[in-house]
XYZ file of C-alpha atoms in Angstrom:
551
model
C -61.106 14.242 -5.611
C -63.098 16.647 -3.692
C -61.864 18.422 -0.381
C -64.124 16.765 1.876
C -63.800 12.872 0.069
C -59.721 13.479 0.414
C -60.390 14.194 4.057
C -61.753 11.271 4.603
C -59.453 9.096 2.548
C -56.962 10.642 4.638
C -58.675 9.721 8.070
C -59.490 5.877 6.729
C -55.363 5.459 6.462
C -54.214 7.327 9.386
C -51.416 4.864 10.873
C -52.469 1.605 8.684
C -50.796 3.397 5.548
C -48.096 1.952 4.289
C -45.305 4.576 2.832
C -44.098 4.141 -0.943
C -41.251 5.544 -2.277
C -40.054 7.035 -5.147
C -36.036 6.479 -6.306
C -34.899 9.861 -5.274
C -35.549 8.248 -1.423
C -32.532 6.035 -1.499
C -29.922 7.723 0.311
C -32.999 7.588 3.256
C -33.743 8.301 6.136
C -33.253 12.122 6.862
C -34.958 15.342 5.349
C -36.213 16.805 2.612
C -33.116 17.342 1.096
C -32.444 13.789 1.024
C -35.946 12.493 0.284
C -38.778 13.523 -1.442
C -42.155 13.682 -0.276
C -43.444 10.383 0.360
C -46.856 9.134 -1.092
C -49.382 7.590 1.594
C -50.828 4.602 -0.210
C -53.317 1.897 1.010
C -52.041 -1.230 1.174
C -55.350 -2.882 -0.128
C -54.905 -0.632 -3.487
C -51.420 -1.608 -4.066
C -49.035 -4.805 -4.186
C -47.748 -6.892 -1.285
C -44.406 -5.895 1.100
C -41.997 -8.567 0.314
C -41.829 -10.107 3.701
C -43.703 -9.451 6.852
C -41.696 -10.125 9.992
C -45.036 -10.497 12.307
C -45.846 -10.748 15.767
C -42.378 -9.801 16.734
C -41.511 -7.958 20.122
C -40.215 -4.488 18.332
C -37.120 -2.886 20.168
C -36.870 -0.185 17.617
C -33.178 1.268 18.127
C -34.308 4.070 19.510
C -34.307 3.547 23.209
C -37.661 3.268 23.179
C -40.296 0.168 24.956
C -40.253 -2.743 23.431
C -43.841 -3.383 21.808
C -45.662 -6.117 19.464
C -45.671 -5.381 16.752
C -45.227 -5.952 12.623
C -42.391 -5.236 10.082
C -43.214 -4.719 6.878
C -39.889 -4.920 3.704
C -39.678 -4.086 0.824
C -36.738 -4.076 -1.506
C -34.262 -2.889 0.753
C -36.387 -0.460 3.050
C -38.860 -1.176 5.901
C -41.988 0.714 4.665
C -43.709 -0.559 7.489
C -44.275 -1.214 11.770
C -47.410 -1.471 13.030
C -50.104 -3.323 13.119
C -50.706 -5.255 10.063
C -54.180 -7.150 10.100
C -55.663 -3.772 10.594
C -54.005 -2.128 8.053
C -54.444 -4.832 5.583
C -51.119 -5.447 4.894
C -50.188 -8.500 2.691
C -46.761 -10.164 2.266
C -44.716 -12.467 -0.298
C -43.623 -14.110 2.926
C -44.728 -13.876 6.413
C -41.915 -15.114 9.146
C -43.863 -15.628 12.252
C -41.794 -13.822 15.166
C -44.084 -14.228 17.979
C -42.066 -14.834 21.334
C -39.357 -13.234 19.607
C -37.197 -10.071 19.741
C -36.898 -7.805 16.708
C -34.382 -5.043 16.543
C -32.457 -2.739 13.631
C -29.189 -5.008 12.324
C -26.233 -3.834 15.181
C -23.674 -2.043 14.269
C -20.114 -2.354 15.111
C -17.838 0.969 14.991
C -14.555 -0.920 15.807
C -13.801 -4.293 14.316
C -10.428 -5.825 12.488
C -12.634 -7.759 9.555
C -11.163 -5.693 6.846
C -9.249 -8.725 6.127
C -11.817 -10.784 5.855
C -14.282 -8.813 3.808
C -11.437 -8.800 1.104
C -10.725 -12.334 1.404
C -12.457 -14.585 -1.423
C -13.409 -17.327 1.277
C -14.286 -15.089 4.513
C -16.228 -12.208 3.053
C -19.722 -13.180 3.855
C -18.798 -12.164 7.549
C -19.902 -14.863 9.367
C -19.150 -14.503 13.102
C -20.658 -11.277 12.405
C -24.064 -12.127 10.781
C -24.630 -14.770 13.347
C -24.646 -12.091 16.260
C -27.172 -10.016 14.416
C -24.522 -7.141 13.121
C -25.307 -6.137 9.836
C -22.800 -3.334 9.133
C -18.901 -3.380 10.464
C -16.269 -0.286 11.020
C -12.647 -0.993 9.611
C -9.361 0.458 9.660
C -9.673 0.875 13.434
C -6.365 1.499 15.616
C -4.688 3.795 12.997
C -4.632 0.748 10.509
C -6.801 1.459 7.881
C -6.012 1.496 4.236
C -5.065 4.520 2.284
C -6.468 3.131 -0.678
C -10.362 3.280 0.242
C -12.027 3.732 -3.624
C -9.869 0.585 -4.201
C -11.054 -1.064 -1.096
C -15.012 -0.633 -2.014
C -14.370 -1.651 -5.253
C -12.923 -4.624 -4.631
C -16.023 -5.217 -1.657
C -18.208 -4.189 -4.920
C -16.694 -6.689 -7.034
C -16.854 -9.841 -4.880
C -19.865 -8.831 -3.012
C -19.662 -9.097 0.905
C -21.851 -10.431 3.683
C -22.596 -7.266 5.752
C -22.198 -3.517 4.893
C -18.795 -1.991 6.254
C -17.403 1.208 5.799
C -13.470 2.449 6.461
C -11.103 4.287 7.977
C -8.143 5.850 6.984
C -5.285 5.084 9.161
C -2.935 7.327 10.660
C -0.536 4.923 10.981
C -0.635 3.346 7.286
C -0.490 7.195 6.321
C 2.718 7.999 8.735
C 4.542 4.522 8.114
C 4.500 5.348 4.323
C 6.115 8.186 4.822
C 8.302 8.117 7.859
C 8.617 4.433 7.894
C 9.478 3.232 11.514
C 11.218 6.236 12.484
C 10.796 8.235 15.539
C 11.336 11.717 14.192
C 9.251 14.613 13.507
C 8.077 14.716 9.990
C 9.245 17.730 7.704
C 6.911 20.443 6.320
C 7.734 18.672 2.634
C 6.911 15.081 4.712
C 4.030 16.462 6.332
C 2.463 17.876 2.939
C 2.859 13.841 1.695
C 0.989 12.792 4.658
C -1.817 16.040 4.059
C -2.695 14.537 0.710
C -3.043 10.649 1.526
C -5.428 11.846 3.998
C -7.333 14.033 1.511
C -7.332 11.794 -0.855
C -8.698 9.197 1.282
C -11.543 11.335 2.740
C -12.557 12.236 -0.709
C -12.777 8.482 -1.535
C -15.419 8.027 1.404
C -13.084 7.421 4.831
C -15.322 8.121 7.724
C -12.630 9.820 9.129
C -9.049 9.474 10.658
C -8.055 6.423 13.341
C -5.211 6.801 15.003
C -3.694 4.233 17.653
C -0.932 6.720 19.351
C -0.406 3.308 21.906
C 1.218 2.054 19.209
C 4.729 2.615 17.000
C 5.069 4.316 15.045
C 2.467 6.113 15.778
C 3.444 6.736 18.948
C 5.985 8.728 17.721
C 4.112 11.244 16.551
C 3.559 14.546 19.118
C -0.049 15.699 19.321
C 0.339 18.755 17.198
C 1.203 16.105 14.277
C -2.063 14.859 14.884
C -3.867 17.697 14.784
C -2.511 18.717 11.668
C -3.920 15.520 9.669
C -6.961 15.648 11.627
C -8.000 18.856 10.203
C -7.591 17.472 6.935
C -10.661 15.074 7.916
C -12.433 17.880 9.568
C -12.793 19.490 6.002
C -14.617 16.691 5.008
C -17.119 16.218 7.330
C -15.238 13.688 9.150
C -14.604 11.713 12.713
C -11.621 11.237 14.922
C -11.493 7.813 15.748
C -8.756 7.099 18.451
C -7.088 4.021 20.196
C -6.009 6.096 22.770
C -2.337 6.766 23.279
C -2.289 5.246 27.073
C -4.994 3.504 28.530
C -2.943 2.382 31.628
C 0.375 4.125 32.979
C 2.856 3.704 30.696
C 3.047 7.164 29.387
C 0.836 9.870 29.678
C -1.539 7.863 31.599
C -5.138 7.376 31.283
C -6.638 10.266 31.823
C -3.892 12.492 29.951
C -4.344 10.400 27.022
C -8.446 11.236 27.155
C -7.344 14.599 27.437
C -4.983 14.665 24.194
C -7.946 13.200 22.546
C -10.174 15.877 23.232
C -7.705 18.048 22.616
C -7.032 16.959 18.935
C -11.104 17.178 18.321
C -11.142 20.726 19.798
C -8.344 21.707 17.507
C -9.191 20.383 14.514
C -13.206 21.295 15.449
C -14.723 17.361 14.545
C -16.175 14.894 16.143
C -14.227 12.153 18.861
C -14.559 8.787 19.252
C -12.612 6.588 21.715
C -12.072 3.157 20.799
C -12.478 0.368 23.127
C -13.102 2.876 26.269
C -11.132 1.279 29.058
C -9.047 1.225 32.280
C -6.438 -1.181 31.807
C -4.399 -2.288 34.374
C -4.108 -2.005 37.970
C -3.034 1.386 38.286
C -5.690 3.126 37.017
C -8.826 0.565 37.902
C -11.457 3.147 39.657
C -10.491 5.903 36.892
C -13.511 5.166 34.976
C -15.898 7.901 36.941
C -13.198 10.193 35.811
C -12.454 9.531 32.770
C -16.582 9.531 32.309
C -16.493 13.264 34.105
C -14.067 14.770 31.585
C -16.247 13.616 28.409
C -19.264 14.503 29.602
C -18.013 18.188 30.428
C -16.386 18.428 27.149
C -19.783 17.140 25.527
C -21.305 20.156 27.388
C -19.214 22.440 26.217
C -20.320 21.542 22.699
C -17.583 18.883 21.264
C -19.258 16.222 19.720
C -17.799 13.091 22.135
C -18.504 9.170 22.375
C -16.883 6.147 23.097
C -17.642 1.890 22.232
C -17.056 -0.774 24.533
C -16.375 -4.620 24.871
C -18.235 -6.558 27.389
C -15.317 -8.544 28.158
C -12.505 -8.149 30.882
C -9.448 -9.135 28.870
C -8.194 -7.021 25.842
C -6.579 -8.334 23.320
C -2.602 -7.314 22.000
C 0.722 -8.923 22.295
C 3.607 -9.870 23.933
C 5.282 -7.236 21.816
C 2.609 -4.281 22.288
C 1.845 -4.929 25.947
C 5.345 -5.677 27.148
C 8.234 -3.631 24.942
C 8.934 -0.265 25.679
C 8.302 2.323 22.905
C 12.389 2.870 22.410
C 13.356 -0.836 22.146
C 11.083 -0.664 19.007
C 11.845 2.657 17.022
C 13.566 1.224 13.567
C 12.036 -2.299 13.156
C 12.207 -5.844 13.826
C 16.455 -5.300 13.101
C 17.349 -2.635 15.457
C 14.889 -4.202 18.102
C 17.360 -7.471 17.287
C 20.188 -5.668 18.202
C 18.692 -4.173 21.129
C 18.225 -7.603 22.813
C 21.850 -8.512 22.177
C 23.332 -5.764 23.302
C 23.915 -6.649 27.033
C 23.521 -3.152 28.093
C 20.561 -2.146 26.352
C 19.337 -5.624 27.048
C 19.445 -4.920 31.059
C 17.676 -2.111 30.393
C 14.477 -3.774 28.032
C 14.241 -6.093 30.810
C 13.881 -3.485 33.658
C 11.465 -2.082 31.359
C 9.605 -5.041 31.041
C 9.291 -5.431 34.369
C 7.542 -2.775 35.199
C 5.058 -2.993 32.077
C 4.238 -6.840 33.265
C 3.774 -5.225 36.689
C 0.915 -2.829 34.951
C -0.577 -6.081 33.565
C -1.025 -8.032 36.468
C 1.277 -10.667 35.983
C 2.889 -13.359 33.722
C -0.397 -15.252 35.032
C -2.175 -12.250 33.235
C -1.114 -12.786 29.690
C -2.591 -16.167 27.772
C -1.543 -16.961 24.056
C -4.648 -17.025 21.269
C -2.316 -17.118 18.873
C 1.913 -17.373 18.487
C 3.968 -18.649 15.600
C 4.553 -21.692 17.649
C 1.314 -23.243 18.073
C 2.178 -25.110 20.973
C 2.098 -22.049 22.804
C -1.647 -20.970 22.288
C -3.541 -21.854 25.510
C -0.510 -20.988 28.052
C -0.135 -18.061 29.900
C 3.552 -16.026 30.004
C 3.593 -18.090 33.439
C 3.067 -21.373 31.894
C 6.007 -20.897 29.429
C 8.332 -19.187 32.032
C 8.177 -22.278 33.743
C 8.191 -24.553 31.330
C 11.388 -22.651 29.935
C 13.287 -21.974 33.353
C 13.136 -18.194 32.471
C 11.932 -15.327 34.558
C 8.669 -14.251 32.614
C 10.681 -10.964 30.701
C 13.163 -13.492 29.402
C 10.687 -16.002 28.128
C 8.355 -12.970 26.580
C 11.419 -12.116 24.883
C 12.283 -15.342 23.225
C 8.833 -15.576 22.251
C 8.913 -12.597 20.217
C 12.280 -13.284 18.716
C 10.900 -16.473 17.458
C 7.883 -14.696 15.636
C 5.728 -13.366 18.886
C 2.355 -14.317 19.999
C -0.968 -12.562 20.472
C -2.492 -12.458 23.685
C -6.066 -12.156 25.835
C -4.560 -9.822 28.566
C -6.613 -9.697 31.945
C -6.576 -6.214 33.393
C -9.830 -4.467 33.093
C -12.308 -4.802 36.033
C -16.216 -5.343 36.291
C -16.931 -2.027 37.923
C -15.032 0.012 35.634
C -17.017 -1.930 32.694
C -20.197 -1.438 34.302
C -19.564 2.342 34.444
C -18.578 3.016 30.782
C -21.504 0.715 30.194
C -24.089 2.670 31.587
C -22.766 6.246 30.082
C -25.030 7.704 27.995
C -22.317 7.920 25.148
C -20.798 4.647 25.405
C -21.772 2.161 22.417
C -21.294 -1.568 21.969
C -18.036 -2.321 19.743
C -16.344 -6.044 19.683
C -12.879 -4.966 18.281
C -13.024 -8.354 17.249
C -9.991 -9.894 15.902
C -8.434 -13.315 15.328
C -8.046 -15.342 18.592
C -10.641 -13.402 20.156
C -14.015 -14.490 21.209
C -15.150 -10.864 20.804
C -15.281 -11.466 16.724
C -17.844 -14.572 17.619
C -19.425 -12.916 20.804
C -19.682 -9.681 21.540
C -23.606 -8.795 21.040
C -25.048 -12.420 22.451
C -22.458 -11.985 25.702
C -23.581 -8.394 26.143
C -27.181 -9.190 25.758
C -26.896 -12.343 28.183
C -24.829 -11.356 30.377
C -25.680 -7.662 31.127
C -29.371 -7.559 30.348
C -30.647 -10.427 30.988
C -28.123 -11.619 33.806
C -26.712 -8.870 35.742
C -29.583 -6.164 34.623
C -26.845 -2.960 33.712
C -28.714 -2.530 30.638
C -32.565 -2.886 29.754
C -32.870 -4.426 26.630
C -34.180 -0.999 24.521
C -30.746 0.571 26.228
C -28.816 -2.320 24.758
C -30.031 -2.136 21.350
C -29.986 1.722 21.089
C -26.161 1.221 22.174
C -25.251 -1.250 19.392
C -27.600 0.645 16.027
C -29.012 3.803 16.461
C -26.394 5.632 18.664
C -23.621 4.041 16.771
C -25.580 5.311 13.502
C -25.750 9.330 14.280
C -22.015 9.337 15.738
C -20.878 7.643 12.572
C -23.592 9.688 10.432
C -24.513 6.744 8.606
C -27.400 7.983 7.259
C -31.014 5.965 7.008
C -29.684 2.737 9.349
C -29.947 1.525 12.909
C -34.095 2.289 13.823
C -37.097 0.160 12.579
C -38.799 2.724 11.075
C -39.826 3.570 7.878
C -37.885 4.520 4.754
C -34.876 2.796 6.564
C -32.955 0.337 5.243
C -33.993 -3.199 5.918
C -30.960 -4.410 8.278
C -33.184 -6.040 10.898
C -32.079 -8.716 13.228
C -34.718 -11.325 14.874
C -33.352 -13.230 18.057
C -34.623 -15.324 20.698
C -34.771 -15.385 24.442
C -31.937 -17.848 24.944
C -29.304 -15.811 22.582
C -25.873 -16.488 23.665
C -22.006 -16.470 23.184
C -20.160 -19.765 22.955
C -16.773 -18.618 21.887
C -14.406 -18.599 24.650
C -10.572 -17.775 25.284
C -9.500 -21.095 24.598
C -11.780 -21.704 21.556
C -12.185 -18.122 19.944
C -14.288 -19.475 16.582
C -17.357 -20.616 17.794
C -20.949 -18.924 16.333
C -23.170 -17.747 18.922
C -26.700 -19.085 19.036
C -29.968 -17.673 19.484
C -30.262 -15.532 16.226
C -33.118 -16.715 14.093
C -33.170 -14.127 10.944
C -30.798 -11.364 9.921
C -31.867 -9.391 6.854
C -29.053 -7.049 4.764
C -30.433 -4.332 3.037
C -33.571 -6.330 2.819
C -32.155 -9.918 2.030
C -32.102 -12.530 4.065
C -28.681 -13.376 4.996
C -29.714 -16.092 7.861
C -33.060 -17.462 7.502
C -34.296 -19.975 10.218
C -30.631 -19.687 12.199
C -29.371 -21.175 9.105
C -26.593 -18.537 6.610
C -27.719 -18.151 3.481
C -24.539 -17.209 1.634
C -26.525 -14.372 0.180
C -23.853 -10.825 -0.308
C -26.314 -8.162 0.255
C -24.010 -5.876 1.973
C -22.608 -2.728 0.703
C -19.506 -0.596 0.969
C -20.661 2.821 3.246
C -18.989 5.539 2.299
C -18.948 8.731 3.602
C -21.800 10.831 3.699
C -23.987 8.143 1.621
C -21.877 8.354 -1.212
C -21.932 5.782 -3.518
C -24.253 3.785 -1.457
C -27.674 4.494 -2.756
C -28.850 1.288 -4.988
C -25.232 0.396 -5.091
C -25.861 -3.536 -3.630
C -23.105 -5.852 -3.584
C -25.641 -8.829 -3.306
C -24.923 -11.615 -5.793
């Protein structure tokens, strides 16, 4: 083609191109290394995207204005957003989004759906899908699996309902090794621990989580930490941490933030702090603190940031909220013997005391879920009564009988508004079972704090729940509408809400119209399709290029 008849071609397409792309594109979105140079083609002088999402208003993950505009698909990559009539853009099938929002599928860096996403009857994700998330984080709180090539295969084999990719867990790895016990671990112990977490990172962990609130976990000194962390530094990977005390009961809040940062300067990777937070009445008004120490370590050049619930209870037990580390160390047999010792015993209930005190109250603590069902719905008040026991004494026989999992109420609105607004702060349910966060999370955030109470525009809200949560996890080519990324688009209206509550955790939010997976339509028309388009995320990209678990 002659120089000046290519110039022109060139002018005609300008932004009404659409962008094809060769095979070698599929690990998306980044740079040349990752892609090859894409060919502009016409759409007139080639075949149809597969769907056109059209009319939409386009809240592109990027922080960015909302605008009207189109979405073309095809396979599993948007290839284009613009405006279609003009650039002659044809579809397979047009959904009509006018009045409508459009936005990248959100993505959750801390959830407990691991469980789920293995189960045969559970594993198209559900709760998730109808909120508009379209990729999940798991083996949050030092949890995850050691096994993680097992884990995606199994995702791989049975096909699951949104992409999810895993942590390793610092407590799995510890508890394997140490068991329950409180002591140090020994160079030859240590070495054992070393090579689950290398083994793990090569298998595609994001990272290590840790949850040093928790036994035995909390066991372990900071140095221990460091030491495993490094092992995930050599990899390329996060630090993902339930912080060790996000109220008073050891360090405190802000010395826990500051063993956190001090792990990630150590071992030189990135932080993360789950579930940001001041819980508890003794540190409500930290928050401005707690935001002042990240965002000086951030400009000193660690790479920091944080998710958030929009919700003021968290969610534990009688056991984790109430016991004190000691009464624990050994298992469910020594902490037996613990309670009927009656000297040790007047100690665990001083000790109780005091924690309960940090929670606000026996009126604080409400059951979602207890081995006697009779006690979901009533708070630690409610069954002290009921029992004739001082609340300690009635926690106590509730855990001796099995326990019970508990909303606890100790977080308050201006502390969550703060976190909110910080620039590093993400959306993350930490959704579990008995929790209305695993139903509710996006709708209540985007009803309640955009469209309600105005802490968040819209564009601010949707950058915090895809594209922010993208580069901190370095999941590469997902959370922007844009080309050459991967088609995880949610398309909700104006009246999007929550409807799970406290008392009746497993109800589906409304207000989400479509939700596509890699470029499938997992809910068309507000209806689930049962379609498994999601895929296992590993590490880096690995193994996720063309590798669809849709069935």
């Amino acid at each position: 083609m002659p120089t000046s008849l290519r110039s022109a071609f060139g002018a005609l397409l300008g932004a009404s191109s659409l962008m094809a792309f060769t095979p070698a594109a599929a690990h998306g979105p980044a740079s040349a290394a990752h892609l090859r140079t894409p060919r502009i083609v016409h759409a007139a002088l080639r075949d149809t995207v597969d769907l056109l999402i059209a009319g939409g208003t386009v809240v592109d993950g990027t922080g960015s204005p909302e605008r009207v505009a189109d979405v073309g698909v095809r396979g599993d990559r948007i290839v284009f957003v613009g405006d279609a009539a003009a650039a002659h853009v044809v579809a397979a099938r047009r959904i009509d989004a006018r009045g409508l929002f459009v936005a990248p599928g959100f993505i959750d860096p801390h959830t407990h759906t691991g469980g789920d996403l293995s189960s045969p009857e559970r594993h198209g994700n559900v709760p998730y899908l109808m909120q508009g998330v379209t990729t999940v984080v798991v083996g949050n709180d030092g949890g995850g699996p050691v096994e993680i090539a097992q884990t995606f295969d199994r995702w791989e084999r049975q096909g699951i309902g949104t992409n999810a990719a895993l942590y390793v867990g610092f407590g799995t790895v510890r508890e394997r090794v140490l068991g329950m016990s409180s002591a140090a671990p020994t160079p030859a112990q240590l070495d054992s621990m070393r090579a689950l977490v290398d083994r793990a990172m090569r298998e595609g962990a994001l990272g290590l989580s840790t949850g040093l609130f928790y036994p035995p976990q909390s066991f372990a000194a900071t140095e221990e930490v460091i030491v495993l962390a490094k092992v995930a530094a050599r990899y390329g990977g996060i630090y993902d941490s339930h912080l060790r005390d996000e109220s008073s009961y050891n360090v405190g809040l802000v010395g826990a933030v500051a063993e956190a940062l001090r792990i990630g300067r150590a071992a030189h990777l990135p932080v993360h702090i789950a579930h940001i937070k001041a819980l508890g009445v003794d540190v409500w008004g930290k928050s401005d603190t707690v935001i002042a120490m990240i965002q000086e370590a951030r400009r000193a050049g660690l790479e920091v940031t944080a998710d958030q619930y929009p919700y003021t209870a968290s969610g534990t037990s009688f056991s984790a909220s109430l016991l004190p580390r000691w009464a624990v160390e050994g298992g469910h047999d020594s902490l037996a013997a613990r309670i009927a010792d009656p000297v040790q015993h007047a100690r665990l209930v001083a000790d109780m005391r005091e924690n309960l005190r940090r929670r606000g109250g026996a009126a604080s603590l409400l059951v979602t879920k207890a081995h006697d069902s009779t006690l979901v719905g009533k708070t630690l008040a409610d069954i002290a009564t009921a029992r004739h026991l001082e609340p300690v004494e009635a926690a106590l026989a509730v855990i001796a009988a099995g326990g019970a999992s508990v909303a606890s109420f100790n977080m308050n609105e201006q502390d969550i508004d703060r976190f909110m607004r910080a620039r590093f702060v993400m959306t993350g349910s930490d959704g579990s079972e008995g929790m209305p966060r695993k139903y509710g999370t996006y709708p209540r955030k985007l009803r309640e704090y955009v469209f309600t109470k105005h802490v968040l525009t819209l564009p601010e809200m949707v950058h915090k729940s895809s594209a922010l949560v993208a580069a901190a996890l370095h999941l590469r080519g997902r959370g922007t509408l844009a080309p050459r990324y991967y088609a995880d688009v949610v398309v909700f209206d104006s009246t999007i809400t929550d409807r799970a509550t406290y008392e009746s955790p497993e109800v589906l939010s409304t207000g989400v119209r479509y939700v596509l997976v890699n470029g499938k339509l997992a809910v068309d028309a507000g209806r689930v399709t049962g379609v498994l388009a999601g895929r296992g995320l590993r590490r880096g990209g690995a193994g996720d290029a063309e590798r669809a678990a849709g069935r």
